[in-house]
Amino acid sequence: MAAIDSQELHDFLEKLVQDYEAMKSPILTMLNRIQERYRYIPVEALYELSQMTSYSFGDLNALVSSFEDLTTEPVGEHLILVCDGTACHAVGSVDVIKAVEDELGIRCGTTSEDGKYTLKSVYCVGACSLAPIAMIDGVSFGRIKLTKLDDMLASLRTEAAS
Amino acid sequence: MSASDILAPLRERGWERLYPDERIRITVGLGTCGISAGAQTVFERLSARVEELDIDADIVPVGCAGMCYAEPLVTVSIPGWPRAVYENVDEQTCDAITKALARSRYAKNNRMGFVYRDWLEDFGTWIDLIEMDGEEDEEETCPDDIARLPFLRSQEKRLSASWGRITPWSVEEYVAEGGYAALAKALFELGPRDMIDEVIASGLRGRGGAGFPTGDKWQAVTLEEDETRYVIANADEGDPGAYMDRGLMESDPHRLIEGMAIAARAIGAHYGFVFTRAEYPGAIRSIERALAEAREHGIIGKDVLGSGWSFDIEVVQSAGAYICGEEGAMLEALEGKRPDPRPKPPNPAHAGFEGHPTGLNNVETLAIVPSIILHGAEHFRSCGTKESPGTKVFSLAGTIKHAGLIEVPMGTPLSTVVEDIAQIAKENLHNIVFPEDSNFSEDRDASDGIAVQVGGPSGAILPLTLDGLTLDYEGLVDAGGIMGSGGIVVLGRRACVVDTIRYFLEFSARSSCGRCFACRELLAQAAQIVGDICAGKGYESDLAQLEELAKRIPRGSKCGLGKMAANPLTSGLRYFRDDFEAHLHGSCPHLVCKELMHFEVVAKACPGCLCCLPSCPTGAIKGSFGKPFVIDQEKCTKCWMCVSMCPYPALMAFPEPAMQSHGSADARQEDTPTCESQLPEPSVDPCIYCNRCIDACRHEGADILYFEGRGRDRTLKKATFDGEELCMHCGACERVCPTNAIEAIFRERST
Ligand SMILES: Cc1cc2nc3c(=O)[nH]c(=O)nc-3n(C[C@H](O)[C@H](O)[C@H](O)COP(=O)(O)O)c2cc1C
Ligand code: SF4
Ligand code: SF4
Ligand code: SF4
Ligand code: FES
């Protein structure tokens, strides 16, 4: 993981605090923005935020550890989410997860060593009618067939090759 | 500017967009369901073709019409003609549609039928159309009327009438549909008292789960002295397998905004929050855009519709925590604290966001309000039951033909929804051998479905054959569940009830905040026992123990999560005992639990075609071309890949043969010391989660103590930065701790 430029982080956070000053409950939005920008939440960021705002360092740590999407470990460049909600589970999402694990060679919930992919299971992306479903970098793929997984992951692979 | 100065021109422009005189209007459903089925490509293809063929048409994005099973869904209206609906549109269909349109015709490919509503002179409503269908002689005049489809016939679209018809964020189209008229009425004709009385008279009950009367909640807020008040829309649809709130926000966000504004006016709030899930990016975009349009036209903001009254809304995006759906936890999260449910009382109505009185309602509850204000309580009560009036949106998923969002009157029989609307789908079971034992299949031969799950982790699992079950608050409580948010998942023959129960118990145990003993420890125990049963390590005595746990979990839990978490288990034990017994005897009747099933090649049927060979990731399939293959059971990981490749009834899934179950009563206790699967030991942390140390630490100025982890993993931690301890060792935490836990926790960890 590339070291974080503290000055840059500081400027980013300062702008963030300014941008959301008018909000009455900006904290989750700010944490989401930090996660988007750095692909994880550096502890430095929490510490600085606690200095800039009225949120305590303890509370911020508690918040980050309470939400599945917020991590203090960097996630991969490509985020692959396989839905394991009730509807997807009922039609075999466990087998889909297993097949993707085999394809990418990583376990669900982890990031590949080269930092390219993170594979996670999530609870329902709200498209249960098209179960089983997966999301790759925010694009959703419905009605996944085990035999057609290759097509779904193809876009990732061509990119990785180039 | 008065309200009509603002709304009249909007209505006119919206009308022109919805029913253009000269131009063709083509809509493409671009909800999450549509996009997952490929609607974005369809949208682009249609745009390209329309330009190429020089057709006078607008291609507009719309939300979800509820017919998710038919996505991508396209509708086309030629001026003066009824609207044609096309299902499962692909690029060829796009070409056919545009080709026909170039000659001012409707294409036939993939055409589901026509919607006559837009075509009727008086622009009647969907409801009129369905009524019209009842009269035999009218049928002639409306060929291919889609309102006659079984999927739509029993529905009553009131709340969801505009879904999938209008551009979600377009304030013009919403106003043309009659939107913001209720807000104008609320601002200029009614006082807050009138509104609350109307909502009380309507009998509206919260759609977020428990069905608490909405009017009473609002009234409680107004009785508080504190003048700073808030409204919050609970859009944190956490039930994994439910998606009506997503549908609503993606397809008709202005209705939620209007409902929130009316609620705010009634309870005296000037600020609102929409708290929603990160998993719903489409809904967030839709509502943010709708808010921007509403602000631009003076419908939200400092001077709402020229009344001088101010109201604004902030959208807060969560980041993946089911417990945030619980109102107290949501308020904590909004305040930037660990999302733990708050002790009640006080309810949010008395002390909500930052301690101020807060009206907190589900998205759907709020979206129903405009129609009650506009059409009155009587109209709302004109369908549904006495105790549960009105309609309810349900989401349908699972092994059915018609997955999607439906709206039916409260009190509709479950059988109508499952058999007429959803319709059980045939599954591809050609290479599965179900147990011969008729015990397992007796009740299930009639249909291919076996069970239906209503209400997610707090709901019940019910047999499809349950007589007389109606979908309303009381009906579902009688059956052993709750309405929850209204997600209905039909489990087919390839779904295992016991595995589904394990899934829900694990889900709840993982989501538990971990404060109550029963919710933290007993729920984890129940999950472990059901997990053991799925893995073939169950004991006869387990069922009795599960029953005991199912009783004790709700008793010892403070919030709705723990109180309801045992519902899937209780109902499962009540209705599906056979399935539990089968697992205890070593076989999973639905071939889901991997330890209790296996694959085999039936030698007679296998010509040795090789199809299965490359699909096996572990090389477990052995043999050579032209001869029957065999599977190395040691290597097989039961991934099902080969089964989908085999073109013959050769590679088959079999349940393990039934056998003697493990041990008698108390066998688990006796075995436990040596058994590899032990029940989780209750946590030895002496901490009682009283939070006193955290407060003391804050008081001393360090403010570094916090709780991390959910359920059984909940532990007290000291925040560190750069490996540096920020602890001042002032000892304040130790002094206030009533159980001497601090010392135990941190000493244990440092050694
Ligand atoms: C664990 C848990 C999860 C909940 N999830 C939701 C949810 O996703 N959406 C919702 O509207 N209410 C949810 N609720 C209910 C809320 O706490 C609250 O009662 C509801 O939002 C009130 O709105 P209503 O009166 O309109 O029903 C949940 C409750 C619990 C205990
Ligand atoms: S019941 Fe469970 S989630 Fe609710 S407060 Fe208790 S421990 Fe927390
Ligand atoms: S695909 Fe079926 S028929 Fe062909 S070799 Fe495999 S088991 Fe035999
Ligand atoms: S004061 Fe003691 S019992 Fe209370 S939360 Fe802190 S460690 Fe736990
Ligand atoms: S359960 Fe997978 S999208 Fe809802």
mmCIF file of N, CA, C and O and ligand atoms in Angstrom, chain A residues 83-89 123-129 131-133, chain B residues 240-243, ligand 5:
data_model
loop_
_atom_site.group_PDB
_atom_site.id
_atom_site.type_symbol
_atom_site.label_atom_id
_atom_site.label_comp_id
_atom_site.label_asym_id
_atom_site.label_seq_id
_atom_site.Cartn_x
_atom_site.Cartn_y
_atom_site.Cartn_z
ATOM 1 N N CYS A 83 -24.076 -11.328 -4.040
ATOM 2 C CA CYS A 83 -25.178 -11.200 -3.093
ATOM 3 C C CYS A 83 -25.464 -12.536 -2.425
ATOM 4 O O CYS A 83 -25.544 -13.562 -3.082
ATOM 5 N N ASP A 84 -25.578 -12.494 -1.087
ATOM 6 C CA ASP A 84 -25.989 -13.677 -0.340
ATOM 7 C C ASP A 84 -27.206 -13.315 0.515
ATOM 8 O O ASP A 84 -27.301 -13.658 1.676
ATOM 9 N N GLY A 85 -28.119 -12.553 -0.086
ATOM 10 C CA GLY A 85 -29.381 -12.255 0.581
ATOM 11 C C GLY A 85 -30.276 -13.488 0.526
ATOM 12 O O GLY A 85 -29.925 -14.487 -0.090
ATOM 13 N N THR A 86 -31.450 -13.399 1.149
ATOM 14 C CA THR A 86 -32.336 -14.562 1.228
ATOM 15 C C THR A 86 -32.660 -15.139 -0.135
ATOM 16 O O THR A 86 -32.573 -16.350 -0.365
ATOM 17 N N ALA A 87 -33.042 -14.237 -1.066
ATOM 18 C CA ALA A 87 -33.487 -14.707 -2.372
ATOM 19 C C ALA A 87 -32.325 -15.343 -3.132
ATOM 20 O O ALA A 87 -32.479 -16.389 -3.765
ATOM 21 N N CYS A 88 -31.166 -14.713 -3.056
ATOM 22 C CA CYS A 88 -30.008 -15.264 -3.750
ATOM 23 C C CYS A 88 -29.544 -16.554 -3.069
ATOM 24 O O CYS A 88 -29.147 -17.506 -3.735
ATOM 25 N N HIS A 89 -29.608 -16.556 -1.742
ATOM 26 C CA HIS A 89 -29.204 -17.751 -1.010
ATOM 27 C C HIS A 89 -30.075 -18.940 -1.400
ATOM 28 O O HIS A 89 -29.588 -20.049 -1.580
ATOM 29 N N TYR A 123 -25.467 -8.648 1.834
ATOM 30 C CA TYR A 123 -26.842 -9.061 2.086
ATOM 31 C C TYR A 123 -27.789 -8.234 1.249
ATOM 32 O O TYR A 123 -28.161 -7.144 1.633
ATOM 33 N N CYS A 124 -28.136 -8.725 0.083
ATOM 34 C CA CYS A 124 -29.170 -8.151 -0.773
ATOM 35 C C CYS A 124 -28.811 -6.808 -1.384
ATOM 36 O O CYS A 124 -28.569 -5.841 -0.696
ATOM 37 N N VAL A 125 -28.779 -6.777 -2.674
ATOM 38 C CA VAL A 125 -28.568 -5.520 -3.376
ATOM 39 C C VAL A 125 -29.885 -5.001 -3.957
ATOM 40 O O VAL A 125 -29.895 -4.058 -4.726
ATOM 41 N N GLY A 126 -30.980 -5.619 -3.567
ATOM 42 C CA GLY A 126 -32.285 -5.095 -3.947
ATOM 43 C C GLY A 126 -32.733 -5.463 -5.345
ATOM 44 O O GLY A 126 -33.632 -4.868 -5.891
ATOM 45 N N ALA A 127 -32.106 -6.461 -5.938
ATOM 46 C CA ALA A 127 -32.553 -6.910 -7.254
ATOM 47 C C ALA A 127 -32.875 -8.396 -7.178
ATOM 48 O O ALA A 127 -32.523 -9.178 -8.056
ATOM 49 N N CYS A 128 -33.553 -8.777 -6.098
ATOM 50 C CA CYS A 128 -33.813 -10.186 -5.805
ATOM 51 C C CYS A 128 -34.528 -10.889 -6.942
ATOM 52 O O CYS A 128 -34.449 -12.101 -7.082
ATOM 53 N N SER A 129 -35.268 -10.098 -7.748
ATOM 54 C CA SER A 129 -36.004 -10.707 -8.841
ATOM 55 C C SER A 129 -35.051 -11.293 -9.880
ATOM 56 O O SER A 129 -35.470 -12.076 -10.714
ATOM 57 N N ALA A 131 -32.143 -12.850 -9.018
ATOM 58 C CA ALA A 131 -31.203 -13.666 -8.264
ATOM 59 C C ALA A 131 -30.779 -14.886 -9.085
ATOM 60 O O ALA A 131 -31.562 -15.362 -9.900
ATOM 61 N N PRO A 132 -29.582 -15.412 -8.894
ATOM 62 C CA PRO A 132 -28.516 -14.827 -8.064
ATOM 63 C C PRO A 132 -27.828 -13.671 -8.773
ATOM 64 O O PRO A 132 -27.760 -13.645 -9.997
ATOM 65 N N ILE A 133 -27.312 -12.768 -7.958
ATOM 66 C CA ILE A 133 -26.819 -11.525 -8.536
ATOM 67 C C ILE A 133 -25.455 -11.158 -7.953
ATOM 68 O O ILE A 133 -25.138 -11.516 -6.823
ATOM 69 N N PRO B 240 -32.665 -8.904 4.106
ATOM 70 C CA PRO B 240 -32.007 -9.340 2.881
ATOM 71 C C PRO B 240 -32.987 -10.156 2.051
ATOM 72 O O PRO B 240 -33.209 -11.309 2.340
ATOM 73 N N GLY B 241 -33.566 -9.601 1.047
ATOM 74 C CA GLY B 241 -34.566 -10.332 0.283
ATOM 75 C C GLY B 241 -35.825 -9.506 0.130
ATOM 76 O O GLY B 241 -36.851 -9.993 -0.324
ATOM 77 N N ALA B 242 -35.744 -8.231 0.523
ATOM 78 C CA ALA B 242 -36.880 -7.327 0.368
ATOM 79 C C ALA B 242 -36.386 -6.099 -0.364
ATOM 80 O O ALA B 242 -35.277 -5.646 -0.136
ATOM 81 N N TYR B 243 -37.222 -5.551 -1.245
ATOM 82 C CA TYR B 243 -36.728 -4.416 -2.025
ATOM 83 C C TYR B 243 -37.804 -3.419 -2.413
ATOM 84 O O TYR B 243 -37.649 -2.697 -3.393
HETATM 85 S S1 FES C 5 -31.235 -11.385 -2.089
HETATM 86 FE FE1 FES C 5 -29.761 -11.032 -3.654
HETATM 87 S S2 FES C 5 -30.511 -9.169 -4.516
HETATM 88 FE FE2 FES C 5 -31.870 -9.459 -2.838
#
